[in-house]
XYZ file of C-alpha atoms in Angstrom:
709
model
C -34.700 28.345 9.913
C -37.723 27.226 11.987
C -37.371 24.351 14.425
C -39.381 21.193 13.955
C -38.654 17.818 12.186
C -35.982 15.240 12.548
C -32.511 16.600 13.500
C -30.992 13.140 13.145
C -31.696 13.139 9.414
C -29.757 16.352 9.073
C -26.884 14.673 10.993
C -25.448 17.985 12.250
C -23.486 16.110 15.017
C -22.936 17.924 18.307
C -23.295 21.384 16.885
C -26.799 21.361 15.621
C -28.307 19.319 18.421
C -27.597 21.922 21.095
C -27.433 25.632 20.374
C -27.045 27.541 23.659
C -26.296 31.202 23.210
C -22.777 30.929 24.681
C -21.922 27.858 22.510
C -18.282 28.250 21.238
C -18.773 26.912 17.747
C -15.050 26.931 16.879
C -14.196 24.415 19.511
C -17.066 21.927 19.159
C -14.796 19.313 17.675
C -11.018 19.122 17.579
C -9.649 20.352 14.345
C -7.492 17.155 13.784
C -9.690 14.315 14.858
C -12.998 14.552 13.105
C -15.272 11.617 12.501
C -16.090 12.161 8.822
C -13.411 14.511 7.620
C -15.599 17.568 7.687
C -14.604 20.401 9.997
C -16.822 22.713 11.947
C -15.932 26.321 11.235
C -17.819 29.111 13.127
C -18.042 32.695 12.684
C -20.030 34.781 15.056
C -20.878 38.483 14.667
C -21.598 40.094 18.044
C -24.666 42.110 18.439
C -24.201 45.814 19.080
C -26.751 45.599 21.869
C -24.821 42.964 23.877
C -23.504 44.038 27.126
C -19.796 44.142 27.841
C -20.249 41.946 30.879
C -21.985 39.276 28.795
C -19.221 39.359 26.084
C -16.504 38.953 28.728
C -18.333 35.957 30.229
C -18.578 34.429 26.767
C -14.902 34.976 26.084
C -13.986 33.258 29.394
C -16.157 30.312 28.609
C -14.572 30.157 25.146
C -11.171 30.039 26.630
C -12.068 27.326 29.013
C -13.592 25.279 26.224
C -10.384 25.755 24.141
C -8.193 24.671 27.024
C -10.405 21.574 27.630
C -10.486 20.693 23.949
C -6.768 20.948 23.616
C -6.250 18.732 26.688
C -8.631 16.039 25.172
C -6.836 16.167 21.928
C -3.525 15.603 23.631
C -4.936 12.687 25.643
C -6.249 10.966 22.446
C -2.929 11.452 20.539
C -0.965 10.274 23.596
C -3.206 7.196 23.713
C -2.040 6.145 20.245
C 1.616 6.976 20.957
C 1.405 4.648 24.184
C -0.184 1.949 22.110
C 2.658 2.044 19.602
C 5.198 2.196 22.442
C 3.711 -0.839 24.097
C 3.578 -2.667 20.753
C 7.269 -2.015 20.034
C 8.281 -3.252 23.570
C 6.248 -6.413 23.155
C 7.564 -6.991 19.638
C 11.105 -6.807 21.125
C 10.022 -9.443 23.835
C 8.490 -11.715 21.157
C 11.628 -11.549 18.941
C 13.772 -12.026 21.993
C 11.782 -15.244 22.953
C 11.536 -16.310 19.212
C 7.744 -16.234 19.360
C 6.127 -16.555 15.879
C 2.568 -17.389 16.480
C 1.608 -13.690 16.755
C 2.836 -10.929 14.414
C 3.376 -7.297 15.533
C 0.212 -6.207 13.621
C -1.719 -8.746 15.637
C -0.395 -7.302 18.870
C -1.200 -3.709 17.839
C -4.791 -4.867 17.170
C -5.159 -6.536 20.608
C -3.810 -3.512 22.446
C -6.139 -1.309 20.360
C -9.087 -3.630 21.469
C -8.217 -3.287 25.078
C -8.020 0.495 24.852
C -11.244 0.613 22.859
C -13.176 -1.368 25.561
C -11.711 1.079 28.286
C -12.845 4.192 26.227
C -16.270 2.609 25.361
C -17.290 1.259 28.729
C -14.861 2.812 31.286
C -15.061 6.510 30.635
C -17.817 8.696 31.932
C -20.158 10.715 29.885
C -18.815 14.226 29.087
C -21.351 15.661 26.717
C -23.480 18.617 27.969
C -26.334 18.335 25.480
C -29.770 18.452 26.867
C -32.045 18.765 23.684
C -32.273 18.402 19.913
C -33.549 21.055 17.441
C -35.374 19.848 14.354
C -36.024 21.284 10.931
C -38.989 20.111 8.734
C -38.879 22.763 5.853
C -36.089 21.056 3.929
C -36.179 17.575 2.451
C -32.458 17.088 2.352
C -29.258 17.660 4.415
C -27.173 20.619 3.616
C -23.354 20.651 3.737
C -23.369 24.052 5.631
C -25.932 25.708 7.831
C -26.167 29.249 8.980
C -28.051 29.284 12.288
C -29.404 32.358 14.050
C -29.110 31.983 17.923
C -30.263 34.947 19.817
C -29.242 37.381 17.136
C -25.904 35.691 16.665
C -25.118 33.652 13.544
C -23.242 30.365 13.605
C -22.032 28.298 10.671
C -22.240 24.585 11.093
C -20.799 21.976 8.752
C -22.351 18.574 8.051
C -20.663 15.593 9.688
C -23.067 12.873 8.440
C -26.294 11.086 9.160
C -26.961 9.790 12.612
C -29.669 6.988 13.044
C -32.190 7.890 15.731
C -31.555 4.635 17.536
C -27.791 5.672 18.155
C -28.495 9.320 18.853
C -28.177 8.924 22.668
C -24.996 6.909 22.486
C -23.384 9.492 20.240
C -24.229 12.278 22.672
C -22.881 10.604 25.737
C -19.191 10.332 25.090
C -17.270 13.011 23.399
C -14.039 11.001 23.905
C -15.205 8.356 21.436
C -15.487 11.009 18.744
C -12.017 12.440 19.492
C -10.301 9.081 18.893
C -12.165 8.637 15.619
C -9.884 9.861 12.885
C -10.845 11.482 9.579
C -10.649 8.751 6.943
C -8.694 11.097 4.711
C -5.870 10.888 7.389
C -5.479 7.261 6.416
C -5.217 8.072 2.729
C -3.175 11.243 2.729
C -0.848 10.702 5.751
C -0.689 6.954 6.593
C -0.972 4.978 3.308
C 1.681 6.826 1.193
C 4.720 5.798 3.218
C 3.458 2.219 3.380
C 2.823 1.899 -0.357
C 5.971 3.748 -1.319
C 8.178 1.603 0.899
C 6.655 -1.444 -0.759
C 7.898 -0.088 -4.163
C 11.164 1.275 -2.880
C 12.161 -1.984 -1.147
C 10.857 -4.312 -3.949
C 12.994 -7.442 -4.394
C 13.644 -6.650 -8.064
C 15.698 -9.638 -8.992
C 13.130 -12.079 -7.828
C 10.279 -9.848 -8.868
C 11.340 -9.704 -12.545
C 12.028 -13.357 -12.369
C 8.338 -14.019 -11.796
C 6.934 -10.922 -13.570
C 4.463 -12.669 -15.787
C 2.934 -14.739 -12.896
C 2.730 -11.718 -10.592
C 0.987 -9.644 -13.199
C -1.479 -12.485 -13.866
C -2.271 -13.006 -10.113
C -2.532 -9.223 -9.514
C -4.774 -8.179 -12.428
C -6.670 -11.146 -13.524
C -6.814 -12.758 -10.074
C -8.090 -9.581 -8.383
C -10.784 -9.037 -11.161
C -11.911 -12.724 -10.854
C -11.822 -12.657 -7.041
C -13.901 -9.284 -7.062
C -16.672 -10.557 -9.445
C -16.929 -13.963 -7.691
C -17.141 -12.424 -4.172
C -19.567 -9.756 -5.495
C -21.886 -12.300 -6.930
C -21.755 -14.600 -3.980
C -22.542 -11.726 -1.676
C -25.467 -10.592 -3.851
C -26.921 -14.090 -3.204
C -26.261 -13.607 0.565
C -28.093 -10.253 0.446
C -31.053 -11.870 -1.347
C -31.078 -14.467 1.465
C -31.117 -11.669 4.054
C -33.974 -9.979 2.452
C -36.012 -13.258 2.327
C -35.432 -13.927 6.112
C -36.148 -10.327 7.019
C -32.605 -9.432 8.089
C -32.001 -6.630 5.659
C -33.359 -3.242 6.972
C -32.247 -0.974 4.242
C -31.181 -0.976 0.588
C -28.238 -3.121 -0.664
C -27.733 -3.035 -4.346
C -25.729 -5.280 -6.718
C -23.078 -2.541 -7.237
C -22.658 -2.440 -3.466
C -21.752 -6.128 -3.531
C -19.301 -5.657 -6.348
C -17.819 -2.693 -4.443
C -17.442 -5.029 -1.351
C -15.810 -7.714 -3.553
C -13.262 -5.124 -4.878
C -12.180 -3.744 -1.491
C -12.093 -7.126 0.147
C -9.885 -8.538 -2.699
C -7.030 -6.279 -1.591
C -4.671 -8.768 0.153
C -2.083 -7.703 2.651
C -0.127 -10.712 3.789
C 2.140 -8.610 6.005
C 2.224 -11.276 8.674
C 3.088 -14.069 6.361
C 5.706 -12.179 4.584
C 7.342 -11.075 7.846
C 7.619 -14.675 8.945
C 8.905 -15.727 5.400
C 11.559 -13.046 5.805
C 12.514 -14.131 9.271
C 12.739 -17.835 8.381
C 14.302 -17.098 4.914
C 11.577 -19.015 3.069
C 11.846 -19.779 -0.689
C 12.633 -16.513 -2.359
C 10.410 -17.223 -5.441
C 7.363 -17.929 -3.190
C 8.253 -14.722 -1.364
C 8.426 -12.790 -4.581
C 5.071 -14.297 -5.898
C 3.226 -13.251 -2.707
C 4.873 -9.877 -2.185
C 4.607 -8.841 -5.846
C 0.917 -9.969 -5.918
C 0.092 -8.097 -2.806
C 1.764 -4.942 -3.864
C 0.129 -4.762 -7.347
C -3.062 -6.142 -5.838
C -3.626 -3.195 -3.765
C -3.323 -0.828 -6.671
C -5.767 -2.917 -8.845
C -8.234 -3.160 -5.977
C -8.428 0.579 -5.325
C -8.714 1.403 -9.063
C -11.421 -1.342 -9.486
C -13.297 0.055 -6.513
C -13.311 3.488 -8.112
C -14.547 2.133 -11.387
C -17.486 0.440 -9.698
C -18.401 3.629 -7.904
C -18.308 5.427 -11.247
C -20.728 2.950 -12.808
C -23.833 5.027 -13.688
C -26.337 3.445 -15.989
C -28.745 5.714 -18.031
C -32.373 5.837 -16.963
C -34.239 5.862 -13.743
C -32.798 2.603 -12.376
C -29.215 3.591 -11.597
C -28.366 0.092 -10.415
C -29.487 -1.939 -13.382
C -26.940 -3.421 -15.835
C -26.208 -1.153 -18.812
C -23.608 -2.255 -21.361
C -22.527 1.313 -22.173
C -22.083 2.149 -18.506
C -20.177 -1.072 -18.011
C -17.715 -0.348 -20.810
C -17.415 3.275 -19.612
C -16.359 1.881 -16.151
C -13.806 -0.357 -17.853
C -12.362 2.650 -19.667
C -12.303 4.545 -16.441
C -10.283 1.648 -14.803
C -7.859 1.697 -17.692
C -7.598 5.547 -17.726
C -7.135 5.896 -13.985
C -4.445 3.080 -13.733
C -2.528 4.143 -16.731
C -2.694 7.870 -15.645
C -1.630 7.009 -12.219
C 1.184 4.777 -13.468
C 2.522 7.496 -15.695
C 2.349 10.263 -12.983
C 4.287 8.099 -10.621
C 6.946 7.097 -13.166
C 7.271 10.701 -14.417
C 7.828 12.065 -10.816
C 10.506 9.430 -10.265
C 12.214 10.398 -13.555
C 12.120 14.077 -12.693
C 13.619 13.393 -9.302
C 16.365 11.361 -11.005
C 17.236 14.093 -13.455
C 17.275 16.711 -10.650
C 19.618 14.650 -8.491
C 21.844 13.883 -11.602
C 22.286 17.224 -12.985
C 22.625 19.150 -9.700
C 25.215 18.860 -6.922
C 22.684 18.149 -4.249
C 24.776 15.158 -3.375
C 27.149 17.601 -1.698
C 24.282 18.449 0.764
C 22.853 15.082 1.901
C 20.265 16.772 4.125
C 18.793 18.736 1.273
C 18.958 15.765 -1.028
C 17.165 13.574 1.431
C 14.475 16.261 2.068
C 13.896 16.841 -1.768
C 13.606 13.016 -2.214
C 11.027 12.764 0.560
C 8.943 15.583 -0.675
C 8.951 14.597 -4.310
C 7.954 11.038 -3.340
C 5.158 12.113 -0.980
C 3.849 14.790 -3.426
C 3.259 12.096 -6.036
C 0.402 10.720 -4.065
C -1.247 14.100 -3.438
C -0.703 15.233 -7.065
C -2.382 12.158 -8.440
C -5.335 12.437 -6.085
C -5.691 16.231 -6.981
C -5.745 15.327 -10.721
C -8.455 12.655 -10.217
C -6.155 9.676 -10.439
C -5.234 7.123 -7.797
C -2.423 8.222 -5.354
C -1.828 4.507 -4.332
C -0.923 3.503 -7.862
C 1.107 6.610 -8.443
C 3.250 6.360 -5.209
C 3.839 2.704 -5.789
C 5.338 3.088 -9.203
C 7.164 6.249 -8.058
C 8.802 4.161 -5.415
C 9.924 1.560 -8.008
C 11.302 4.212 -10.294
C 13.068 6.011 -7.496
C 14.829 2.780 -6.412
C 15.749 1.904 -9.956
C 17.154 5.275 -11.086
C 17.229 8.054 -8.326
C 18.782 5.750 -5.751
C 21.938 5.458 -7.903
C 22.351 9.330 -8.015
C 22.104 9.805 -4.168
C 24.964 10.232 -1.951
C 25.993 7.381 0.430
C 24.406 9.220 3.421
C 21.209 9.946 1.550
C 20.817 6.310 0.399
C 21.074 5.173 3.938
C 18.744 7.911 5.141
C 16.066 7.416 2.642
C 15.902 3.719 3.120
C 15.805 3.996 6.982
C 13.362 6.950 6.998
C 10.668 5.125 4.794
C 11.279 1.971 6.664
C 10.504 3.665 9.960
C 7.466 5.635 8.488
C 6.219 2.321 7.103
C 6.532 0.556 10.477
C 4.884 3.293 12.464
C 2.065 3.871 10.007
C 1.248 0.216 9.560
C 1.128 -0.400 13.306
C -0.900 2.728 13.916
C -3.539 1.536 11.403
C -3.741 -1.904 13.018
C -4.001 -0.289 16.436
C -6.721 1.934 15.206
C -8.512 -1.171 13.774
C -8.765 -2.631 17.300
C -9.892 0.631 18.722
C -12.537 1.212 15.991
C -14.311 -2.009 16.877
C -15.586 -0.294 19.971
C -15.305 3.401 19.304
C -16.813 3.586 15.731
C -20.470 4.754 16.046
C -21.990 3.239 12.851
C -21.339 -0.497 13.146
C -23.913 -2.803 11.542
C -23.417 -6.426 12.570
C -25.194 -9.076 10.457
C -24.284 -12.695 11.205
C -25.517 -13.945 7.880
C -23.585 -11.246 5.873
C -20.361 -11.902 8.020
C -20.477 -15.679 7.480
C -21.267 -15.329 3.818
C -18.323 -12.994 3.439
C -15.939 -15.476 4.930
C -17.180 -18.217 2.648
C -17.042 -15.820 -0.366
C -13.504 -14.694 0.147
C -12.363 -18.287 0.567
C -14.075 -19.378 -2.736
C -12.845 -16.130 -4.452
C -9.241 -16.785 -3.447
C -9.416 -20.398 -4.490
C -11.046 -19.624 -7.784
C -8.128 -17.459 -8.986
C -5.057 -19.008 -7.360
C -5.623 -22.579 -8.663
C -6.979 -21.957 -12.223
C -4.477 -19.221 -12.863
C -1.482 -21.412 -11.598
C -2.722 -24.204 -13.830
C -2.646 -21.891 -16.949
C 0.609 -20.304 -15.973
C 2.306 -23.653 -15.480
C 1.502 -24.423 -19.066
C 4.129 -21.926 -20.084
C 6.626 -22.255 -17.231
C 9.553 -24.641 -17.240
C 9.694 -24.564 -13.484
C 6.107 -25.042 -12.329
C 4.384 -23.531 -9.381
C 3.973 -26.672 -7.364
C 0.970 -27.622 -5.250
C 2.625 -26.695 -2.034
C 3.188 -23.171 -3.388
C -0.324 -22.835 -4.587
C -1.666 -24.032 -1.307
C 0.564 -21.578 0.677
C -0.578 -18.745 -1.547
C -4.195 -19.743 -1.029
C -3.594 -19.736 2.719
C -1.746 -16.424 2.700
C -4.587 -14.270 1.373
C -4.852 -12.110 4.400
C -6.660 -8.734 4.558
C -5.211 -5.794 6.071
C -4.636 -2.033 5.952
C -5.694 -1.332 2.379
C -9.014 -3.267 2.762
C -9.663 -1.335 6.037
C -8.834 2.078 4.613
C -11.120 1.449 1.478
C -13.929 0.375 3.797
C -13.647 3.255 6.222
C -13.361 5.889 3.518
C -17.154 5.835 2.969
C -19.582 4.748 5.808
C -22.578 7.035 4.939
C -25.010 4.402 3.855
C -26.365 1.277 5.629
C -24.655 -0.946 3.039
C -21.171 0.684 3.510
C -21.493 0.523 7.310
C -22.138 -3.275 7.075
C -19.240 -3.687 4.743
C -16.950 -1.756 7.015
C -17.941 -3.910 10.159
C -17.562 -7.091 8.192
C -14.185 -6.048 6.819
C -12.951 -5.261 10.275
C -13.833 -8.720 11.442
C -12.253 -10.342 8.530
C -8.955 -8.540 9.076
C -9.004 -9.705 12.812
C -9.468 -13.301 11.742
C -6.945 -13.411 8.945
C -4.209 -11.615 10.877
C -4.674 -13.681 14.175
C -5.578 -17.097 12.898
C -4.112 -17.278 9.400
C -0.960 -15.248 10.324
C -0.474 -17.466 13.407
C -0.665 -20.569 11.403
C 1.962 -19.670 8.853
C 4.900 -21.414 10.428
C 3.069 -24.781 10.866
C 1.777 -24.517 7.273
C 5.293 -24.003 5.977
C 6.392 -27.258 7.716
C 3.276 -29.170 6.633
C 3.697 -28.163 3.042
C 7.509 -29.032 3.042
C 8.520 -25.537 1.720
C 12.129 -24.938 2.154
C 13.353 -22.411 4.496
C 16.862 -21.044 5.468
C 17.304 -19.493 2.023
C 18.791 -16.008 2.199
C 16.513 -13.837 0.096
C 19.330 -11.513 -0.837
C 21.517 -14.178 -2.273
C 21.032 -16.785 -4.954
C 21.426 -20.408 -4.004
C 24.918 -21.899 -4.487
C 25.531 -22.901 -8.195
C 25.681 -26.510 -9.281
C 27.170 -27.321 -12.701
C 27.061 -23.689 -13.655
C 23.429 -23.270 -12.744
C 21.444 -22.689 -9.667
C 19.265 -25.084 -7.751
C 15.795 -24.846 -9.324
C 12.550 -23.767 -7.754
C 11.309 -26.080 -5.067
C 14.623 -27.949 -4.794
C 14.049 -30.124 -7.915
C 17.790 -30.447 -8.554
C 20.164 -28.987 -10.999
C 19.256 -28.208 -14.572
C 20.971 -30.560 -17.063
C 20.957 -28.009 -19.679
C 23.551 -25.918 -17.815
C 23.979 -22.223 -18.726
C 22.180 -22.358 -21.964
C 18.819 -22.431 -20.333
C 19.138 -18.753 -19.189
C 18.593 -17.248 -22.595
C 15.711 -19.671 -23.404
C 14.013 -19.079 -20.070
C 14.485 -15.325 -19.576
C 11.136 -13.523 -19.898
C 10.930 -11.948 -23.271
C 9.332 -8.829 -21.740
C 12.130 -8.546 -19.394
C 14.875 -8.955 -22.107
C 13.137 -6.363 -24.269
C 13.010 -3.907 -21.496
C 16.550 -4.552 -20.315
C 17.838 -3.684 -23.783
C 16.053 -0.346 -23.829
C 16.766 0.473 -20.146
C 20.512 -0.383 -20.241
C 21.269 1.533 -23.525
C 19.173 4.581 -23.029
C 17.330 5.238 -19.756
C 20.198 4.304 -17.430
C 22.623 6.642 -19.158
C 20.172 9.441 -19.381
C 18.901 9.236 -15.729
C 21.945 8.039 -13.802
C 25.705 8.223 -13.749
C 25.981 4.740 -15.075
C 25.571 2.680 -18.328
C 27.249 2.857 -21.739
C 27.923 6.419 -23.000
C 24.997 7.713 -25.236
C 27.517 8.610 -27.785
C 27.899 4.809 -28.406
C 24.141 3.930 -28.444
C 22.436 6.899 -30.082
C 22.733 7.633 -33.794
C 25.721 9.840 -34.857
C 23.357 12.830 -35.645
C 22.422 12.916 -31.977
C 25.972 13.478 -30.833
C 25.388 16.834 -29.226
C 22.473 15.732 -27.284
C 24.326 12.549 -26.230
C 27.280 14.422 -24.983
C 25.015 16.741 -22.993
C 22.946 13.945 -21.361
C 25.968 11.526 -20.673
C 27.455 11.985 -17.338
C 31.142 12.639 -17.174
C 31.520 9.914 -14.566
C 30.573 7.421 -17.369
C 33.697 8.464 -19.354
C 36.010 8.773 -16.404
C 34.615 5.823 -14.458
C 35.387 7.855 -11.411
C 32.000 7.181 -9.750
C 30.795 3.766 -10.693
C 27.232 2.644 -10.176
C 27.122 1.414 -6.462
C 24.138 -0.916 -6.311
C 24.655 -1.698 -2.603
C 21.118 -3.080 -2.627
C 21.650 -6.643 -3.825
C 18.052 -6.829 -5.001
C 18.932 -4.910 -8.170
C 19.406 -6.791 -11.369
C 21.723 -4.252 -13.032
C 25.082 -3.783 -11.307
C 28.095 -1.864 -12.190
C 29.951 -5.047 -13.005
C 27.282 -5.938 -15.480
C 27.349 -2.489 -17.135
C 31.126 -2.411 -17.169
C 31.381 -5.757 -18.988
C 28.932 -4.728 -21.530
C 30.864 -1.802 -22.991
C 34.309 -2.993 -22.946
C 35.861 -3.147 -19.423
C 37.270 -6.552 -18.935
C 36.498 -6.678 -15.203
C 33.091 -7.983 -14.002
C 31.777 -8.223 -10.394
C 31.233 -11.559 -8.866
C 31.096 -10.791 -5.142
C 30.524 -7.988 -2.813
C 34.123 -7.156 -1.995
C 35.896 -3.869 -2.558
C 37.876 -2.928 -5.595
C 41.106 -4.504 -4.615
C 39.734 -8.055 -4.188
C 39.234 -10.069 -7.384
C 37.957 -13.506 -8.111
C 37.667 -15.539 -11.289
C 34.482 -17.082 -12.604
C 34.323 -19.680 -15.315
C 31.289 -19.241 -17.502
C 30.246 -21.193 -20.654
C 28.697 -20.388 -24.038
C 29.222 -16.650 -24.328
C 30.257 -14.932 -27.493
C 32.946 -12.249 -27.022
C 31.349 -9.756 -29.185
C 30.178 -6.775 -27.284
C 28.346 -4.710 -29.866
C 24.711 -5.554 -29.120
C 22.614 -5.250 -25.977
C 21.324 -8.799 -26.569
C 24.873 -10.089 -26.239
C 25.350 -7.823 -23.213
C 22.323 -9.336 -21.564
C 23.655 -12.795 -22.226
C 26.884 -12.002 -20.460
C 24.978 -10.286 -17.595
C 22.891 -13.375 -17.063
C 25.867 -15.587 -16.930
C 26.233 -17.020 -20.438
C 29.819 -17.042 -21.314
C 33.001 -19.137 -21.513
C 35.488 -16.473 -21.011
C 37.453 -15.782 -17.887
C 36.301 -12.652 -16.191
C 37.448 -11.103 -12.860
C 35.545 -9.356 -10.123
C 36.146 -5.964 -8.627
C 32.977 -4.400 -7.224
C 29.468 -5.511 -6.157
C 28.483 -8.928 -7.362
C 27.515 -10.784 -10.644
C 23.968 -11.853 -10.982
C 24.042 -15.511 -11.985
C 21.623 -17.224 -14.315
C 17.878 -16.217 -13.912
C 15.325 -18.731 -13.824
C 12.340 -17.446 -15.817
C 9.191 -18.206 -13.924
C 7.148 -15.671 -15.868
């Protein structure tokens, strides 16, 4: 290839800009910390005419380069470990002093900013480049180039485009590139434990109590927010073009993409304060459930927008066929990812049920971990979305597989994913602070940034208040204005928005989105997160409520949402207010799925038709007949407990507290029929509708549900 042209347009990074004969191509960039996810692989065939002395010198130089590269890699990894260590120690100090104005994620970002400033302005230049080579014979950048240097051939891999104005700054500090991680590291390594933990630790009782509202906020709300933000930002882009502040192309689809990624909320700071103060459990469930499903919807929605390809020359014009195709892609990706995650959880449950892995807790925990993590990679490999798959895998594992694990494995899996979630989340927020100064492709536009803040505020308001109004039309216990204001205030942006933004920074528009997203995350975590405690007090939202226990009963019913007082209808309200979707699912799950996938539930011989007797006997666990290993739902978030299931198919004992088997307590319930043949009646008894005397002997009875769906 002849020299000449613009090397920056080829974006060959360090490798293509300086090609000395003794250049060690394999060590140009560390194999783990690449800026764009593309690795430099080099293969050199030595010339037969090269002298032995020259080869020895080249080998010596290569060894020195390898040693220096290894040292720099260790320093960059040590930097992040020290950041996490310092964050943990500061978190302990804040908890000890009961400081709530700054969350641990905000601390991690501050420390990342400090280290970023030091690396950006305090480290000397280490690059040895002295010239750039150019190519003019080609009109596009190639992913791989084979370059002849003094008779030796070197293979170079494309890293990405480098603007001529930033060429010198890129060359001057190799350390900045070493602390710039491959975006795929975030998606394949850091995001899976965060998303899985969200599903595995889901507060199921409160989640299902508010299922309808959560689904409305997550699906309809995210779509509304995306299109409102996208259209508002398109107006901002038009304004920037009018005043001459737009230096490159920025299409309408780019604005919609920005609307999708910035609609991914992550109120980790608010939820942490809610959990610490024991804020209202229903408000916690609404916010947590929305944020968990909202992330999944946002990533699928962004993928659908990227897949929008109209026919014709103008690939950014509106095309009805392309629009409906994108909608189909959204539905296909989401449903496929959901199915893949649920199936993986079911397979894990079956393996743990029909094998004796519980005799080897270490192997059981290892299998659980690998099956859960592989769900993410399997979905990505099949063209689906790993975030959605691993989320529903976590929910399925918690509902079924958890019941089959040994006591040691239950404790290990919960602690393992909790630690991984904590480290991964704080690592990402530390990296956010670092990236503000080390990222090489920032595009700061004051008009775009201010417009984005206004747009996300209006987008959040446009889906919280209208949706709450329509949801309240069908709810007996309304979502009050104080809850709505708190949900509006709690729309923080975090790890998911950052990961989606950094995944593609090739174009001018995507670089501007990334910079703006980073600043929005900083503002919401520091300012909004720090104002959570005063906002709770100002809105008169009750605190001191244990999220793992229901409020004390009053006249056979619980205190209603927002402290409105006891329900005069008593226990009969449960059946009327239970979400029909939940009741329908409960019947099927209790009679068929639980007995098939776990060691609990009624025997399949009593629920399946007589002609399925052989299959029923094969799938039903012997523990169901012997009652030697009852379902131990030690996690009080679960709705279905052993006491519930035992009462359903004929055992006269029902759990009402968390004591051991020898301790019993009597509970008086009203309005329950004593017939036990149908799952509908079983559900009524499980939810607390009954007038018979029942005694407790295991975990605890889940009292009347308040249907807020």
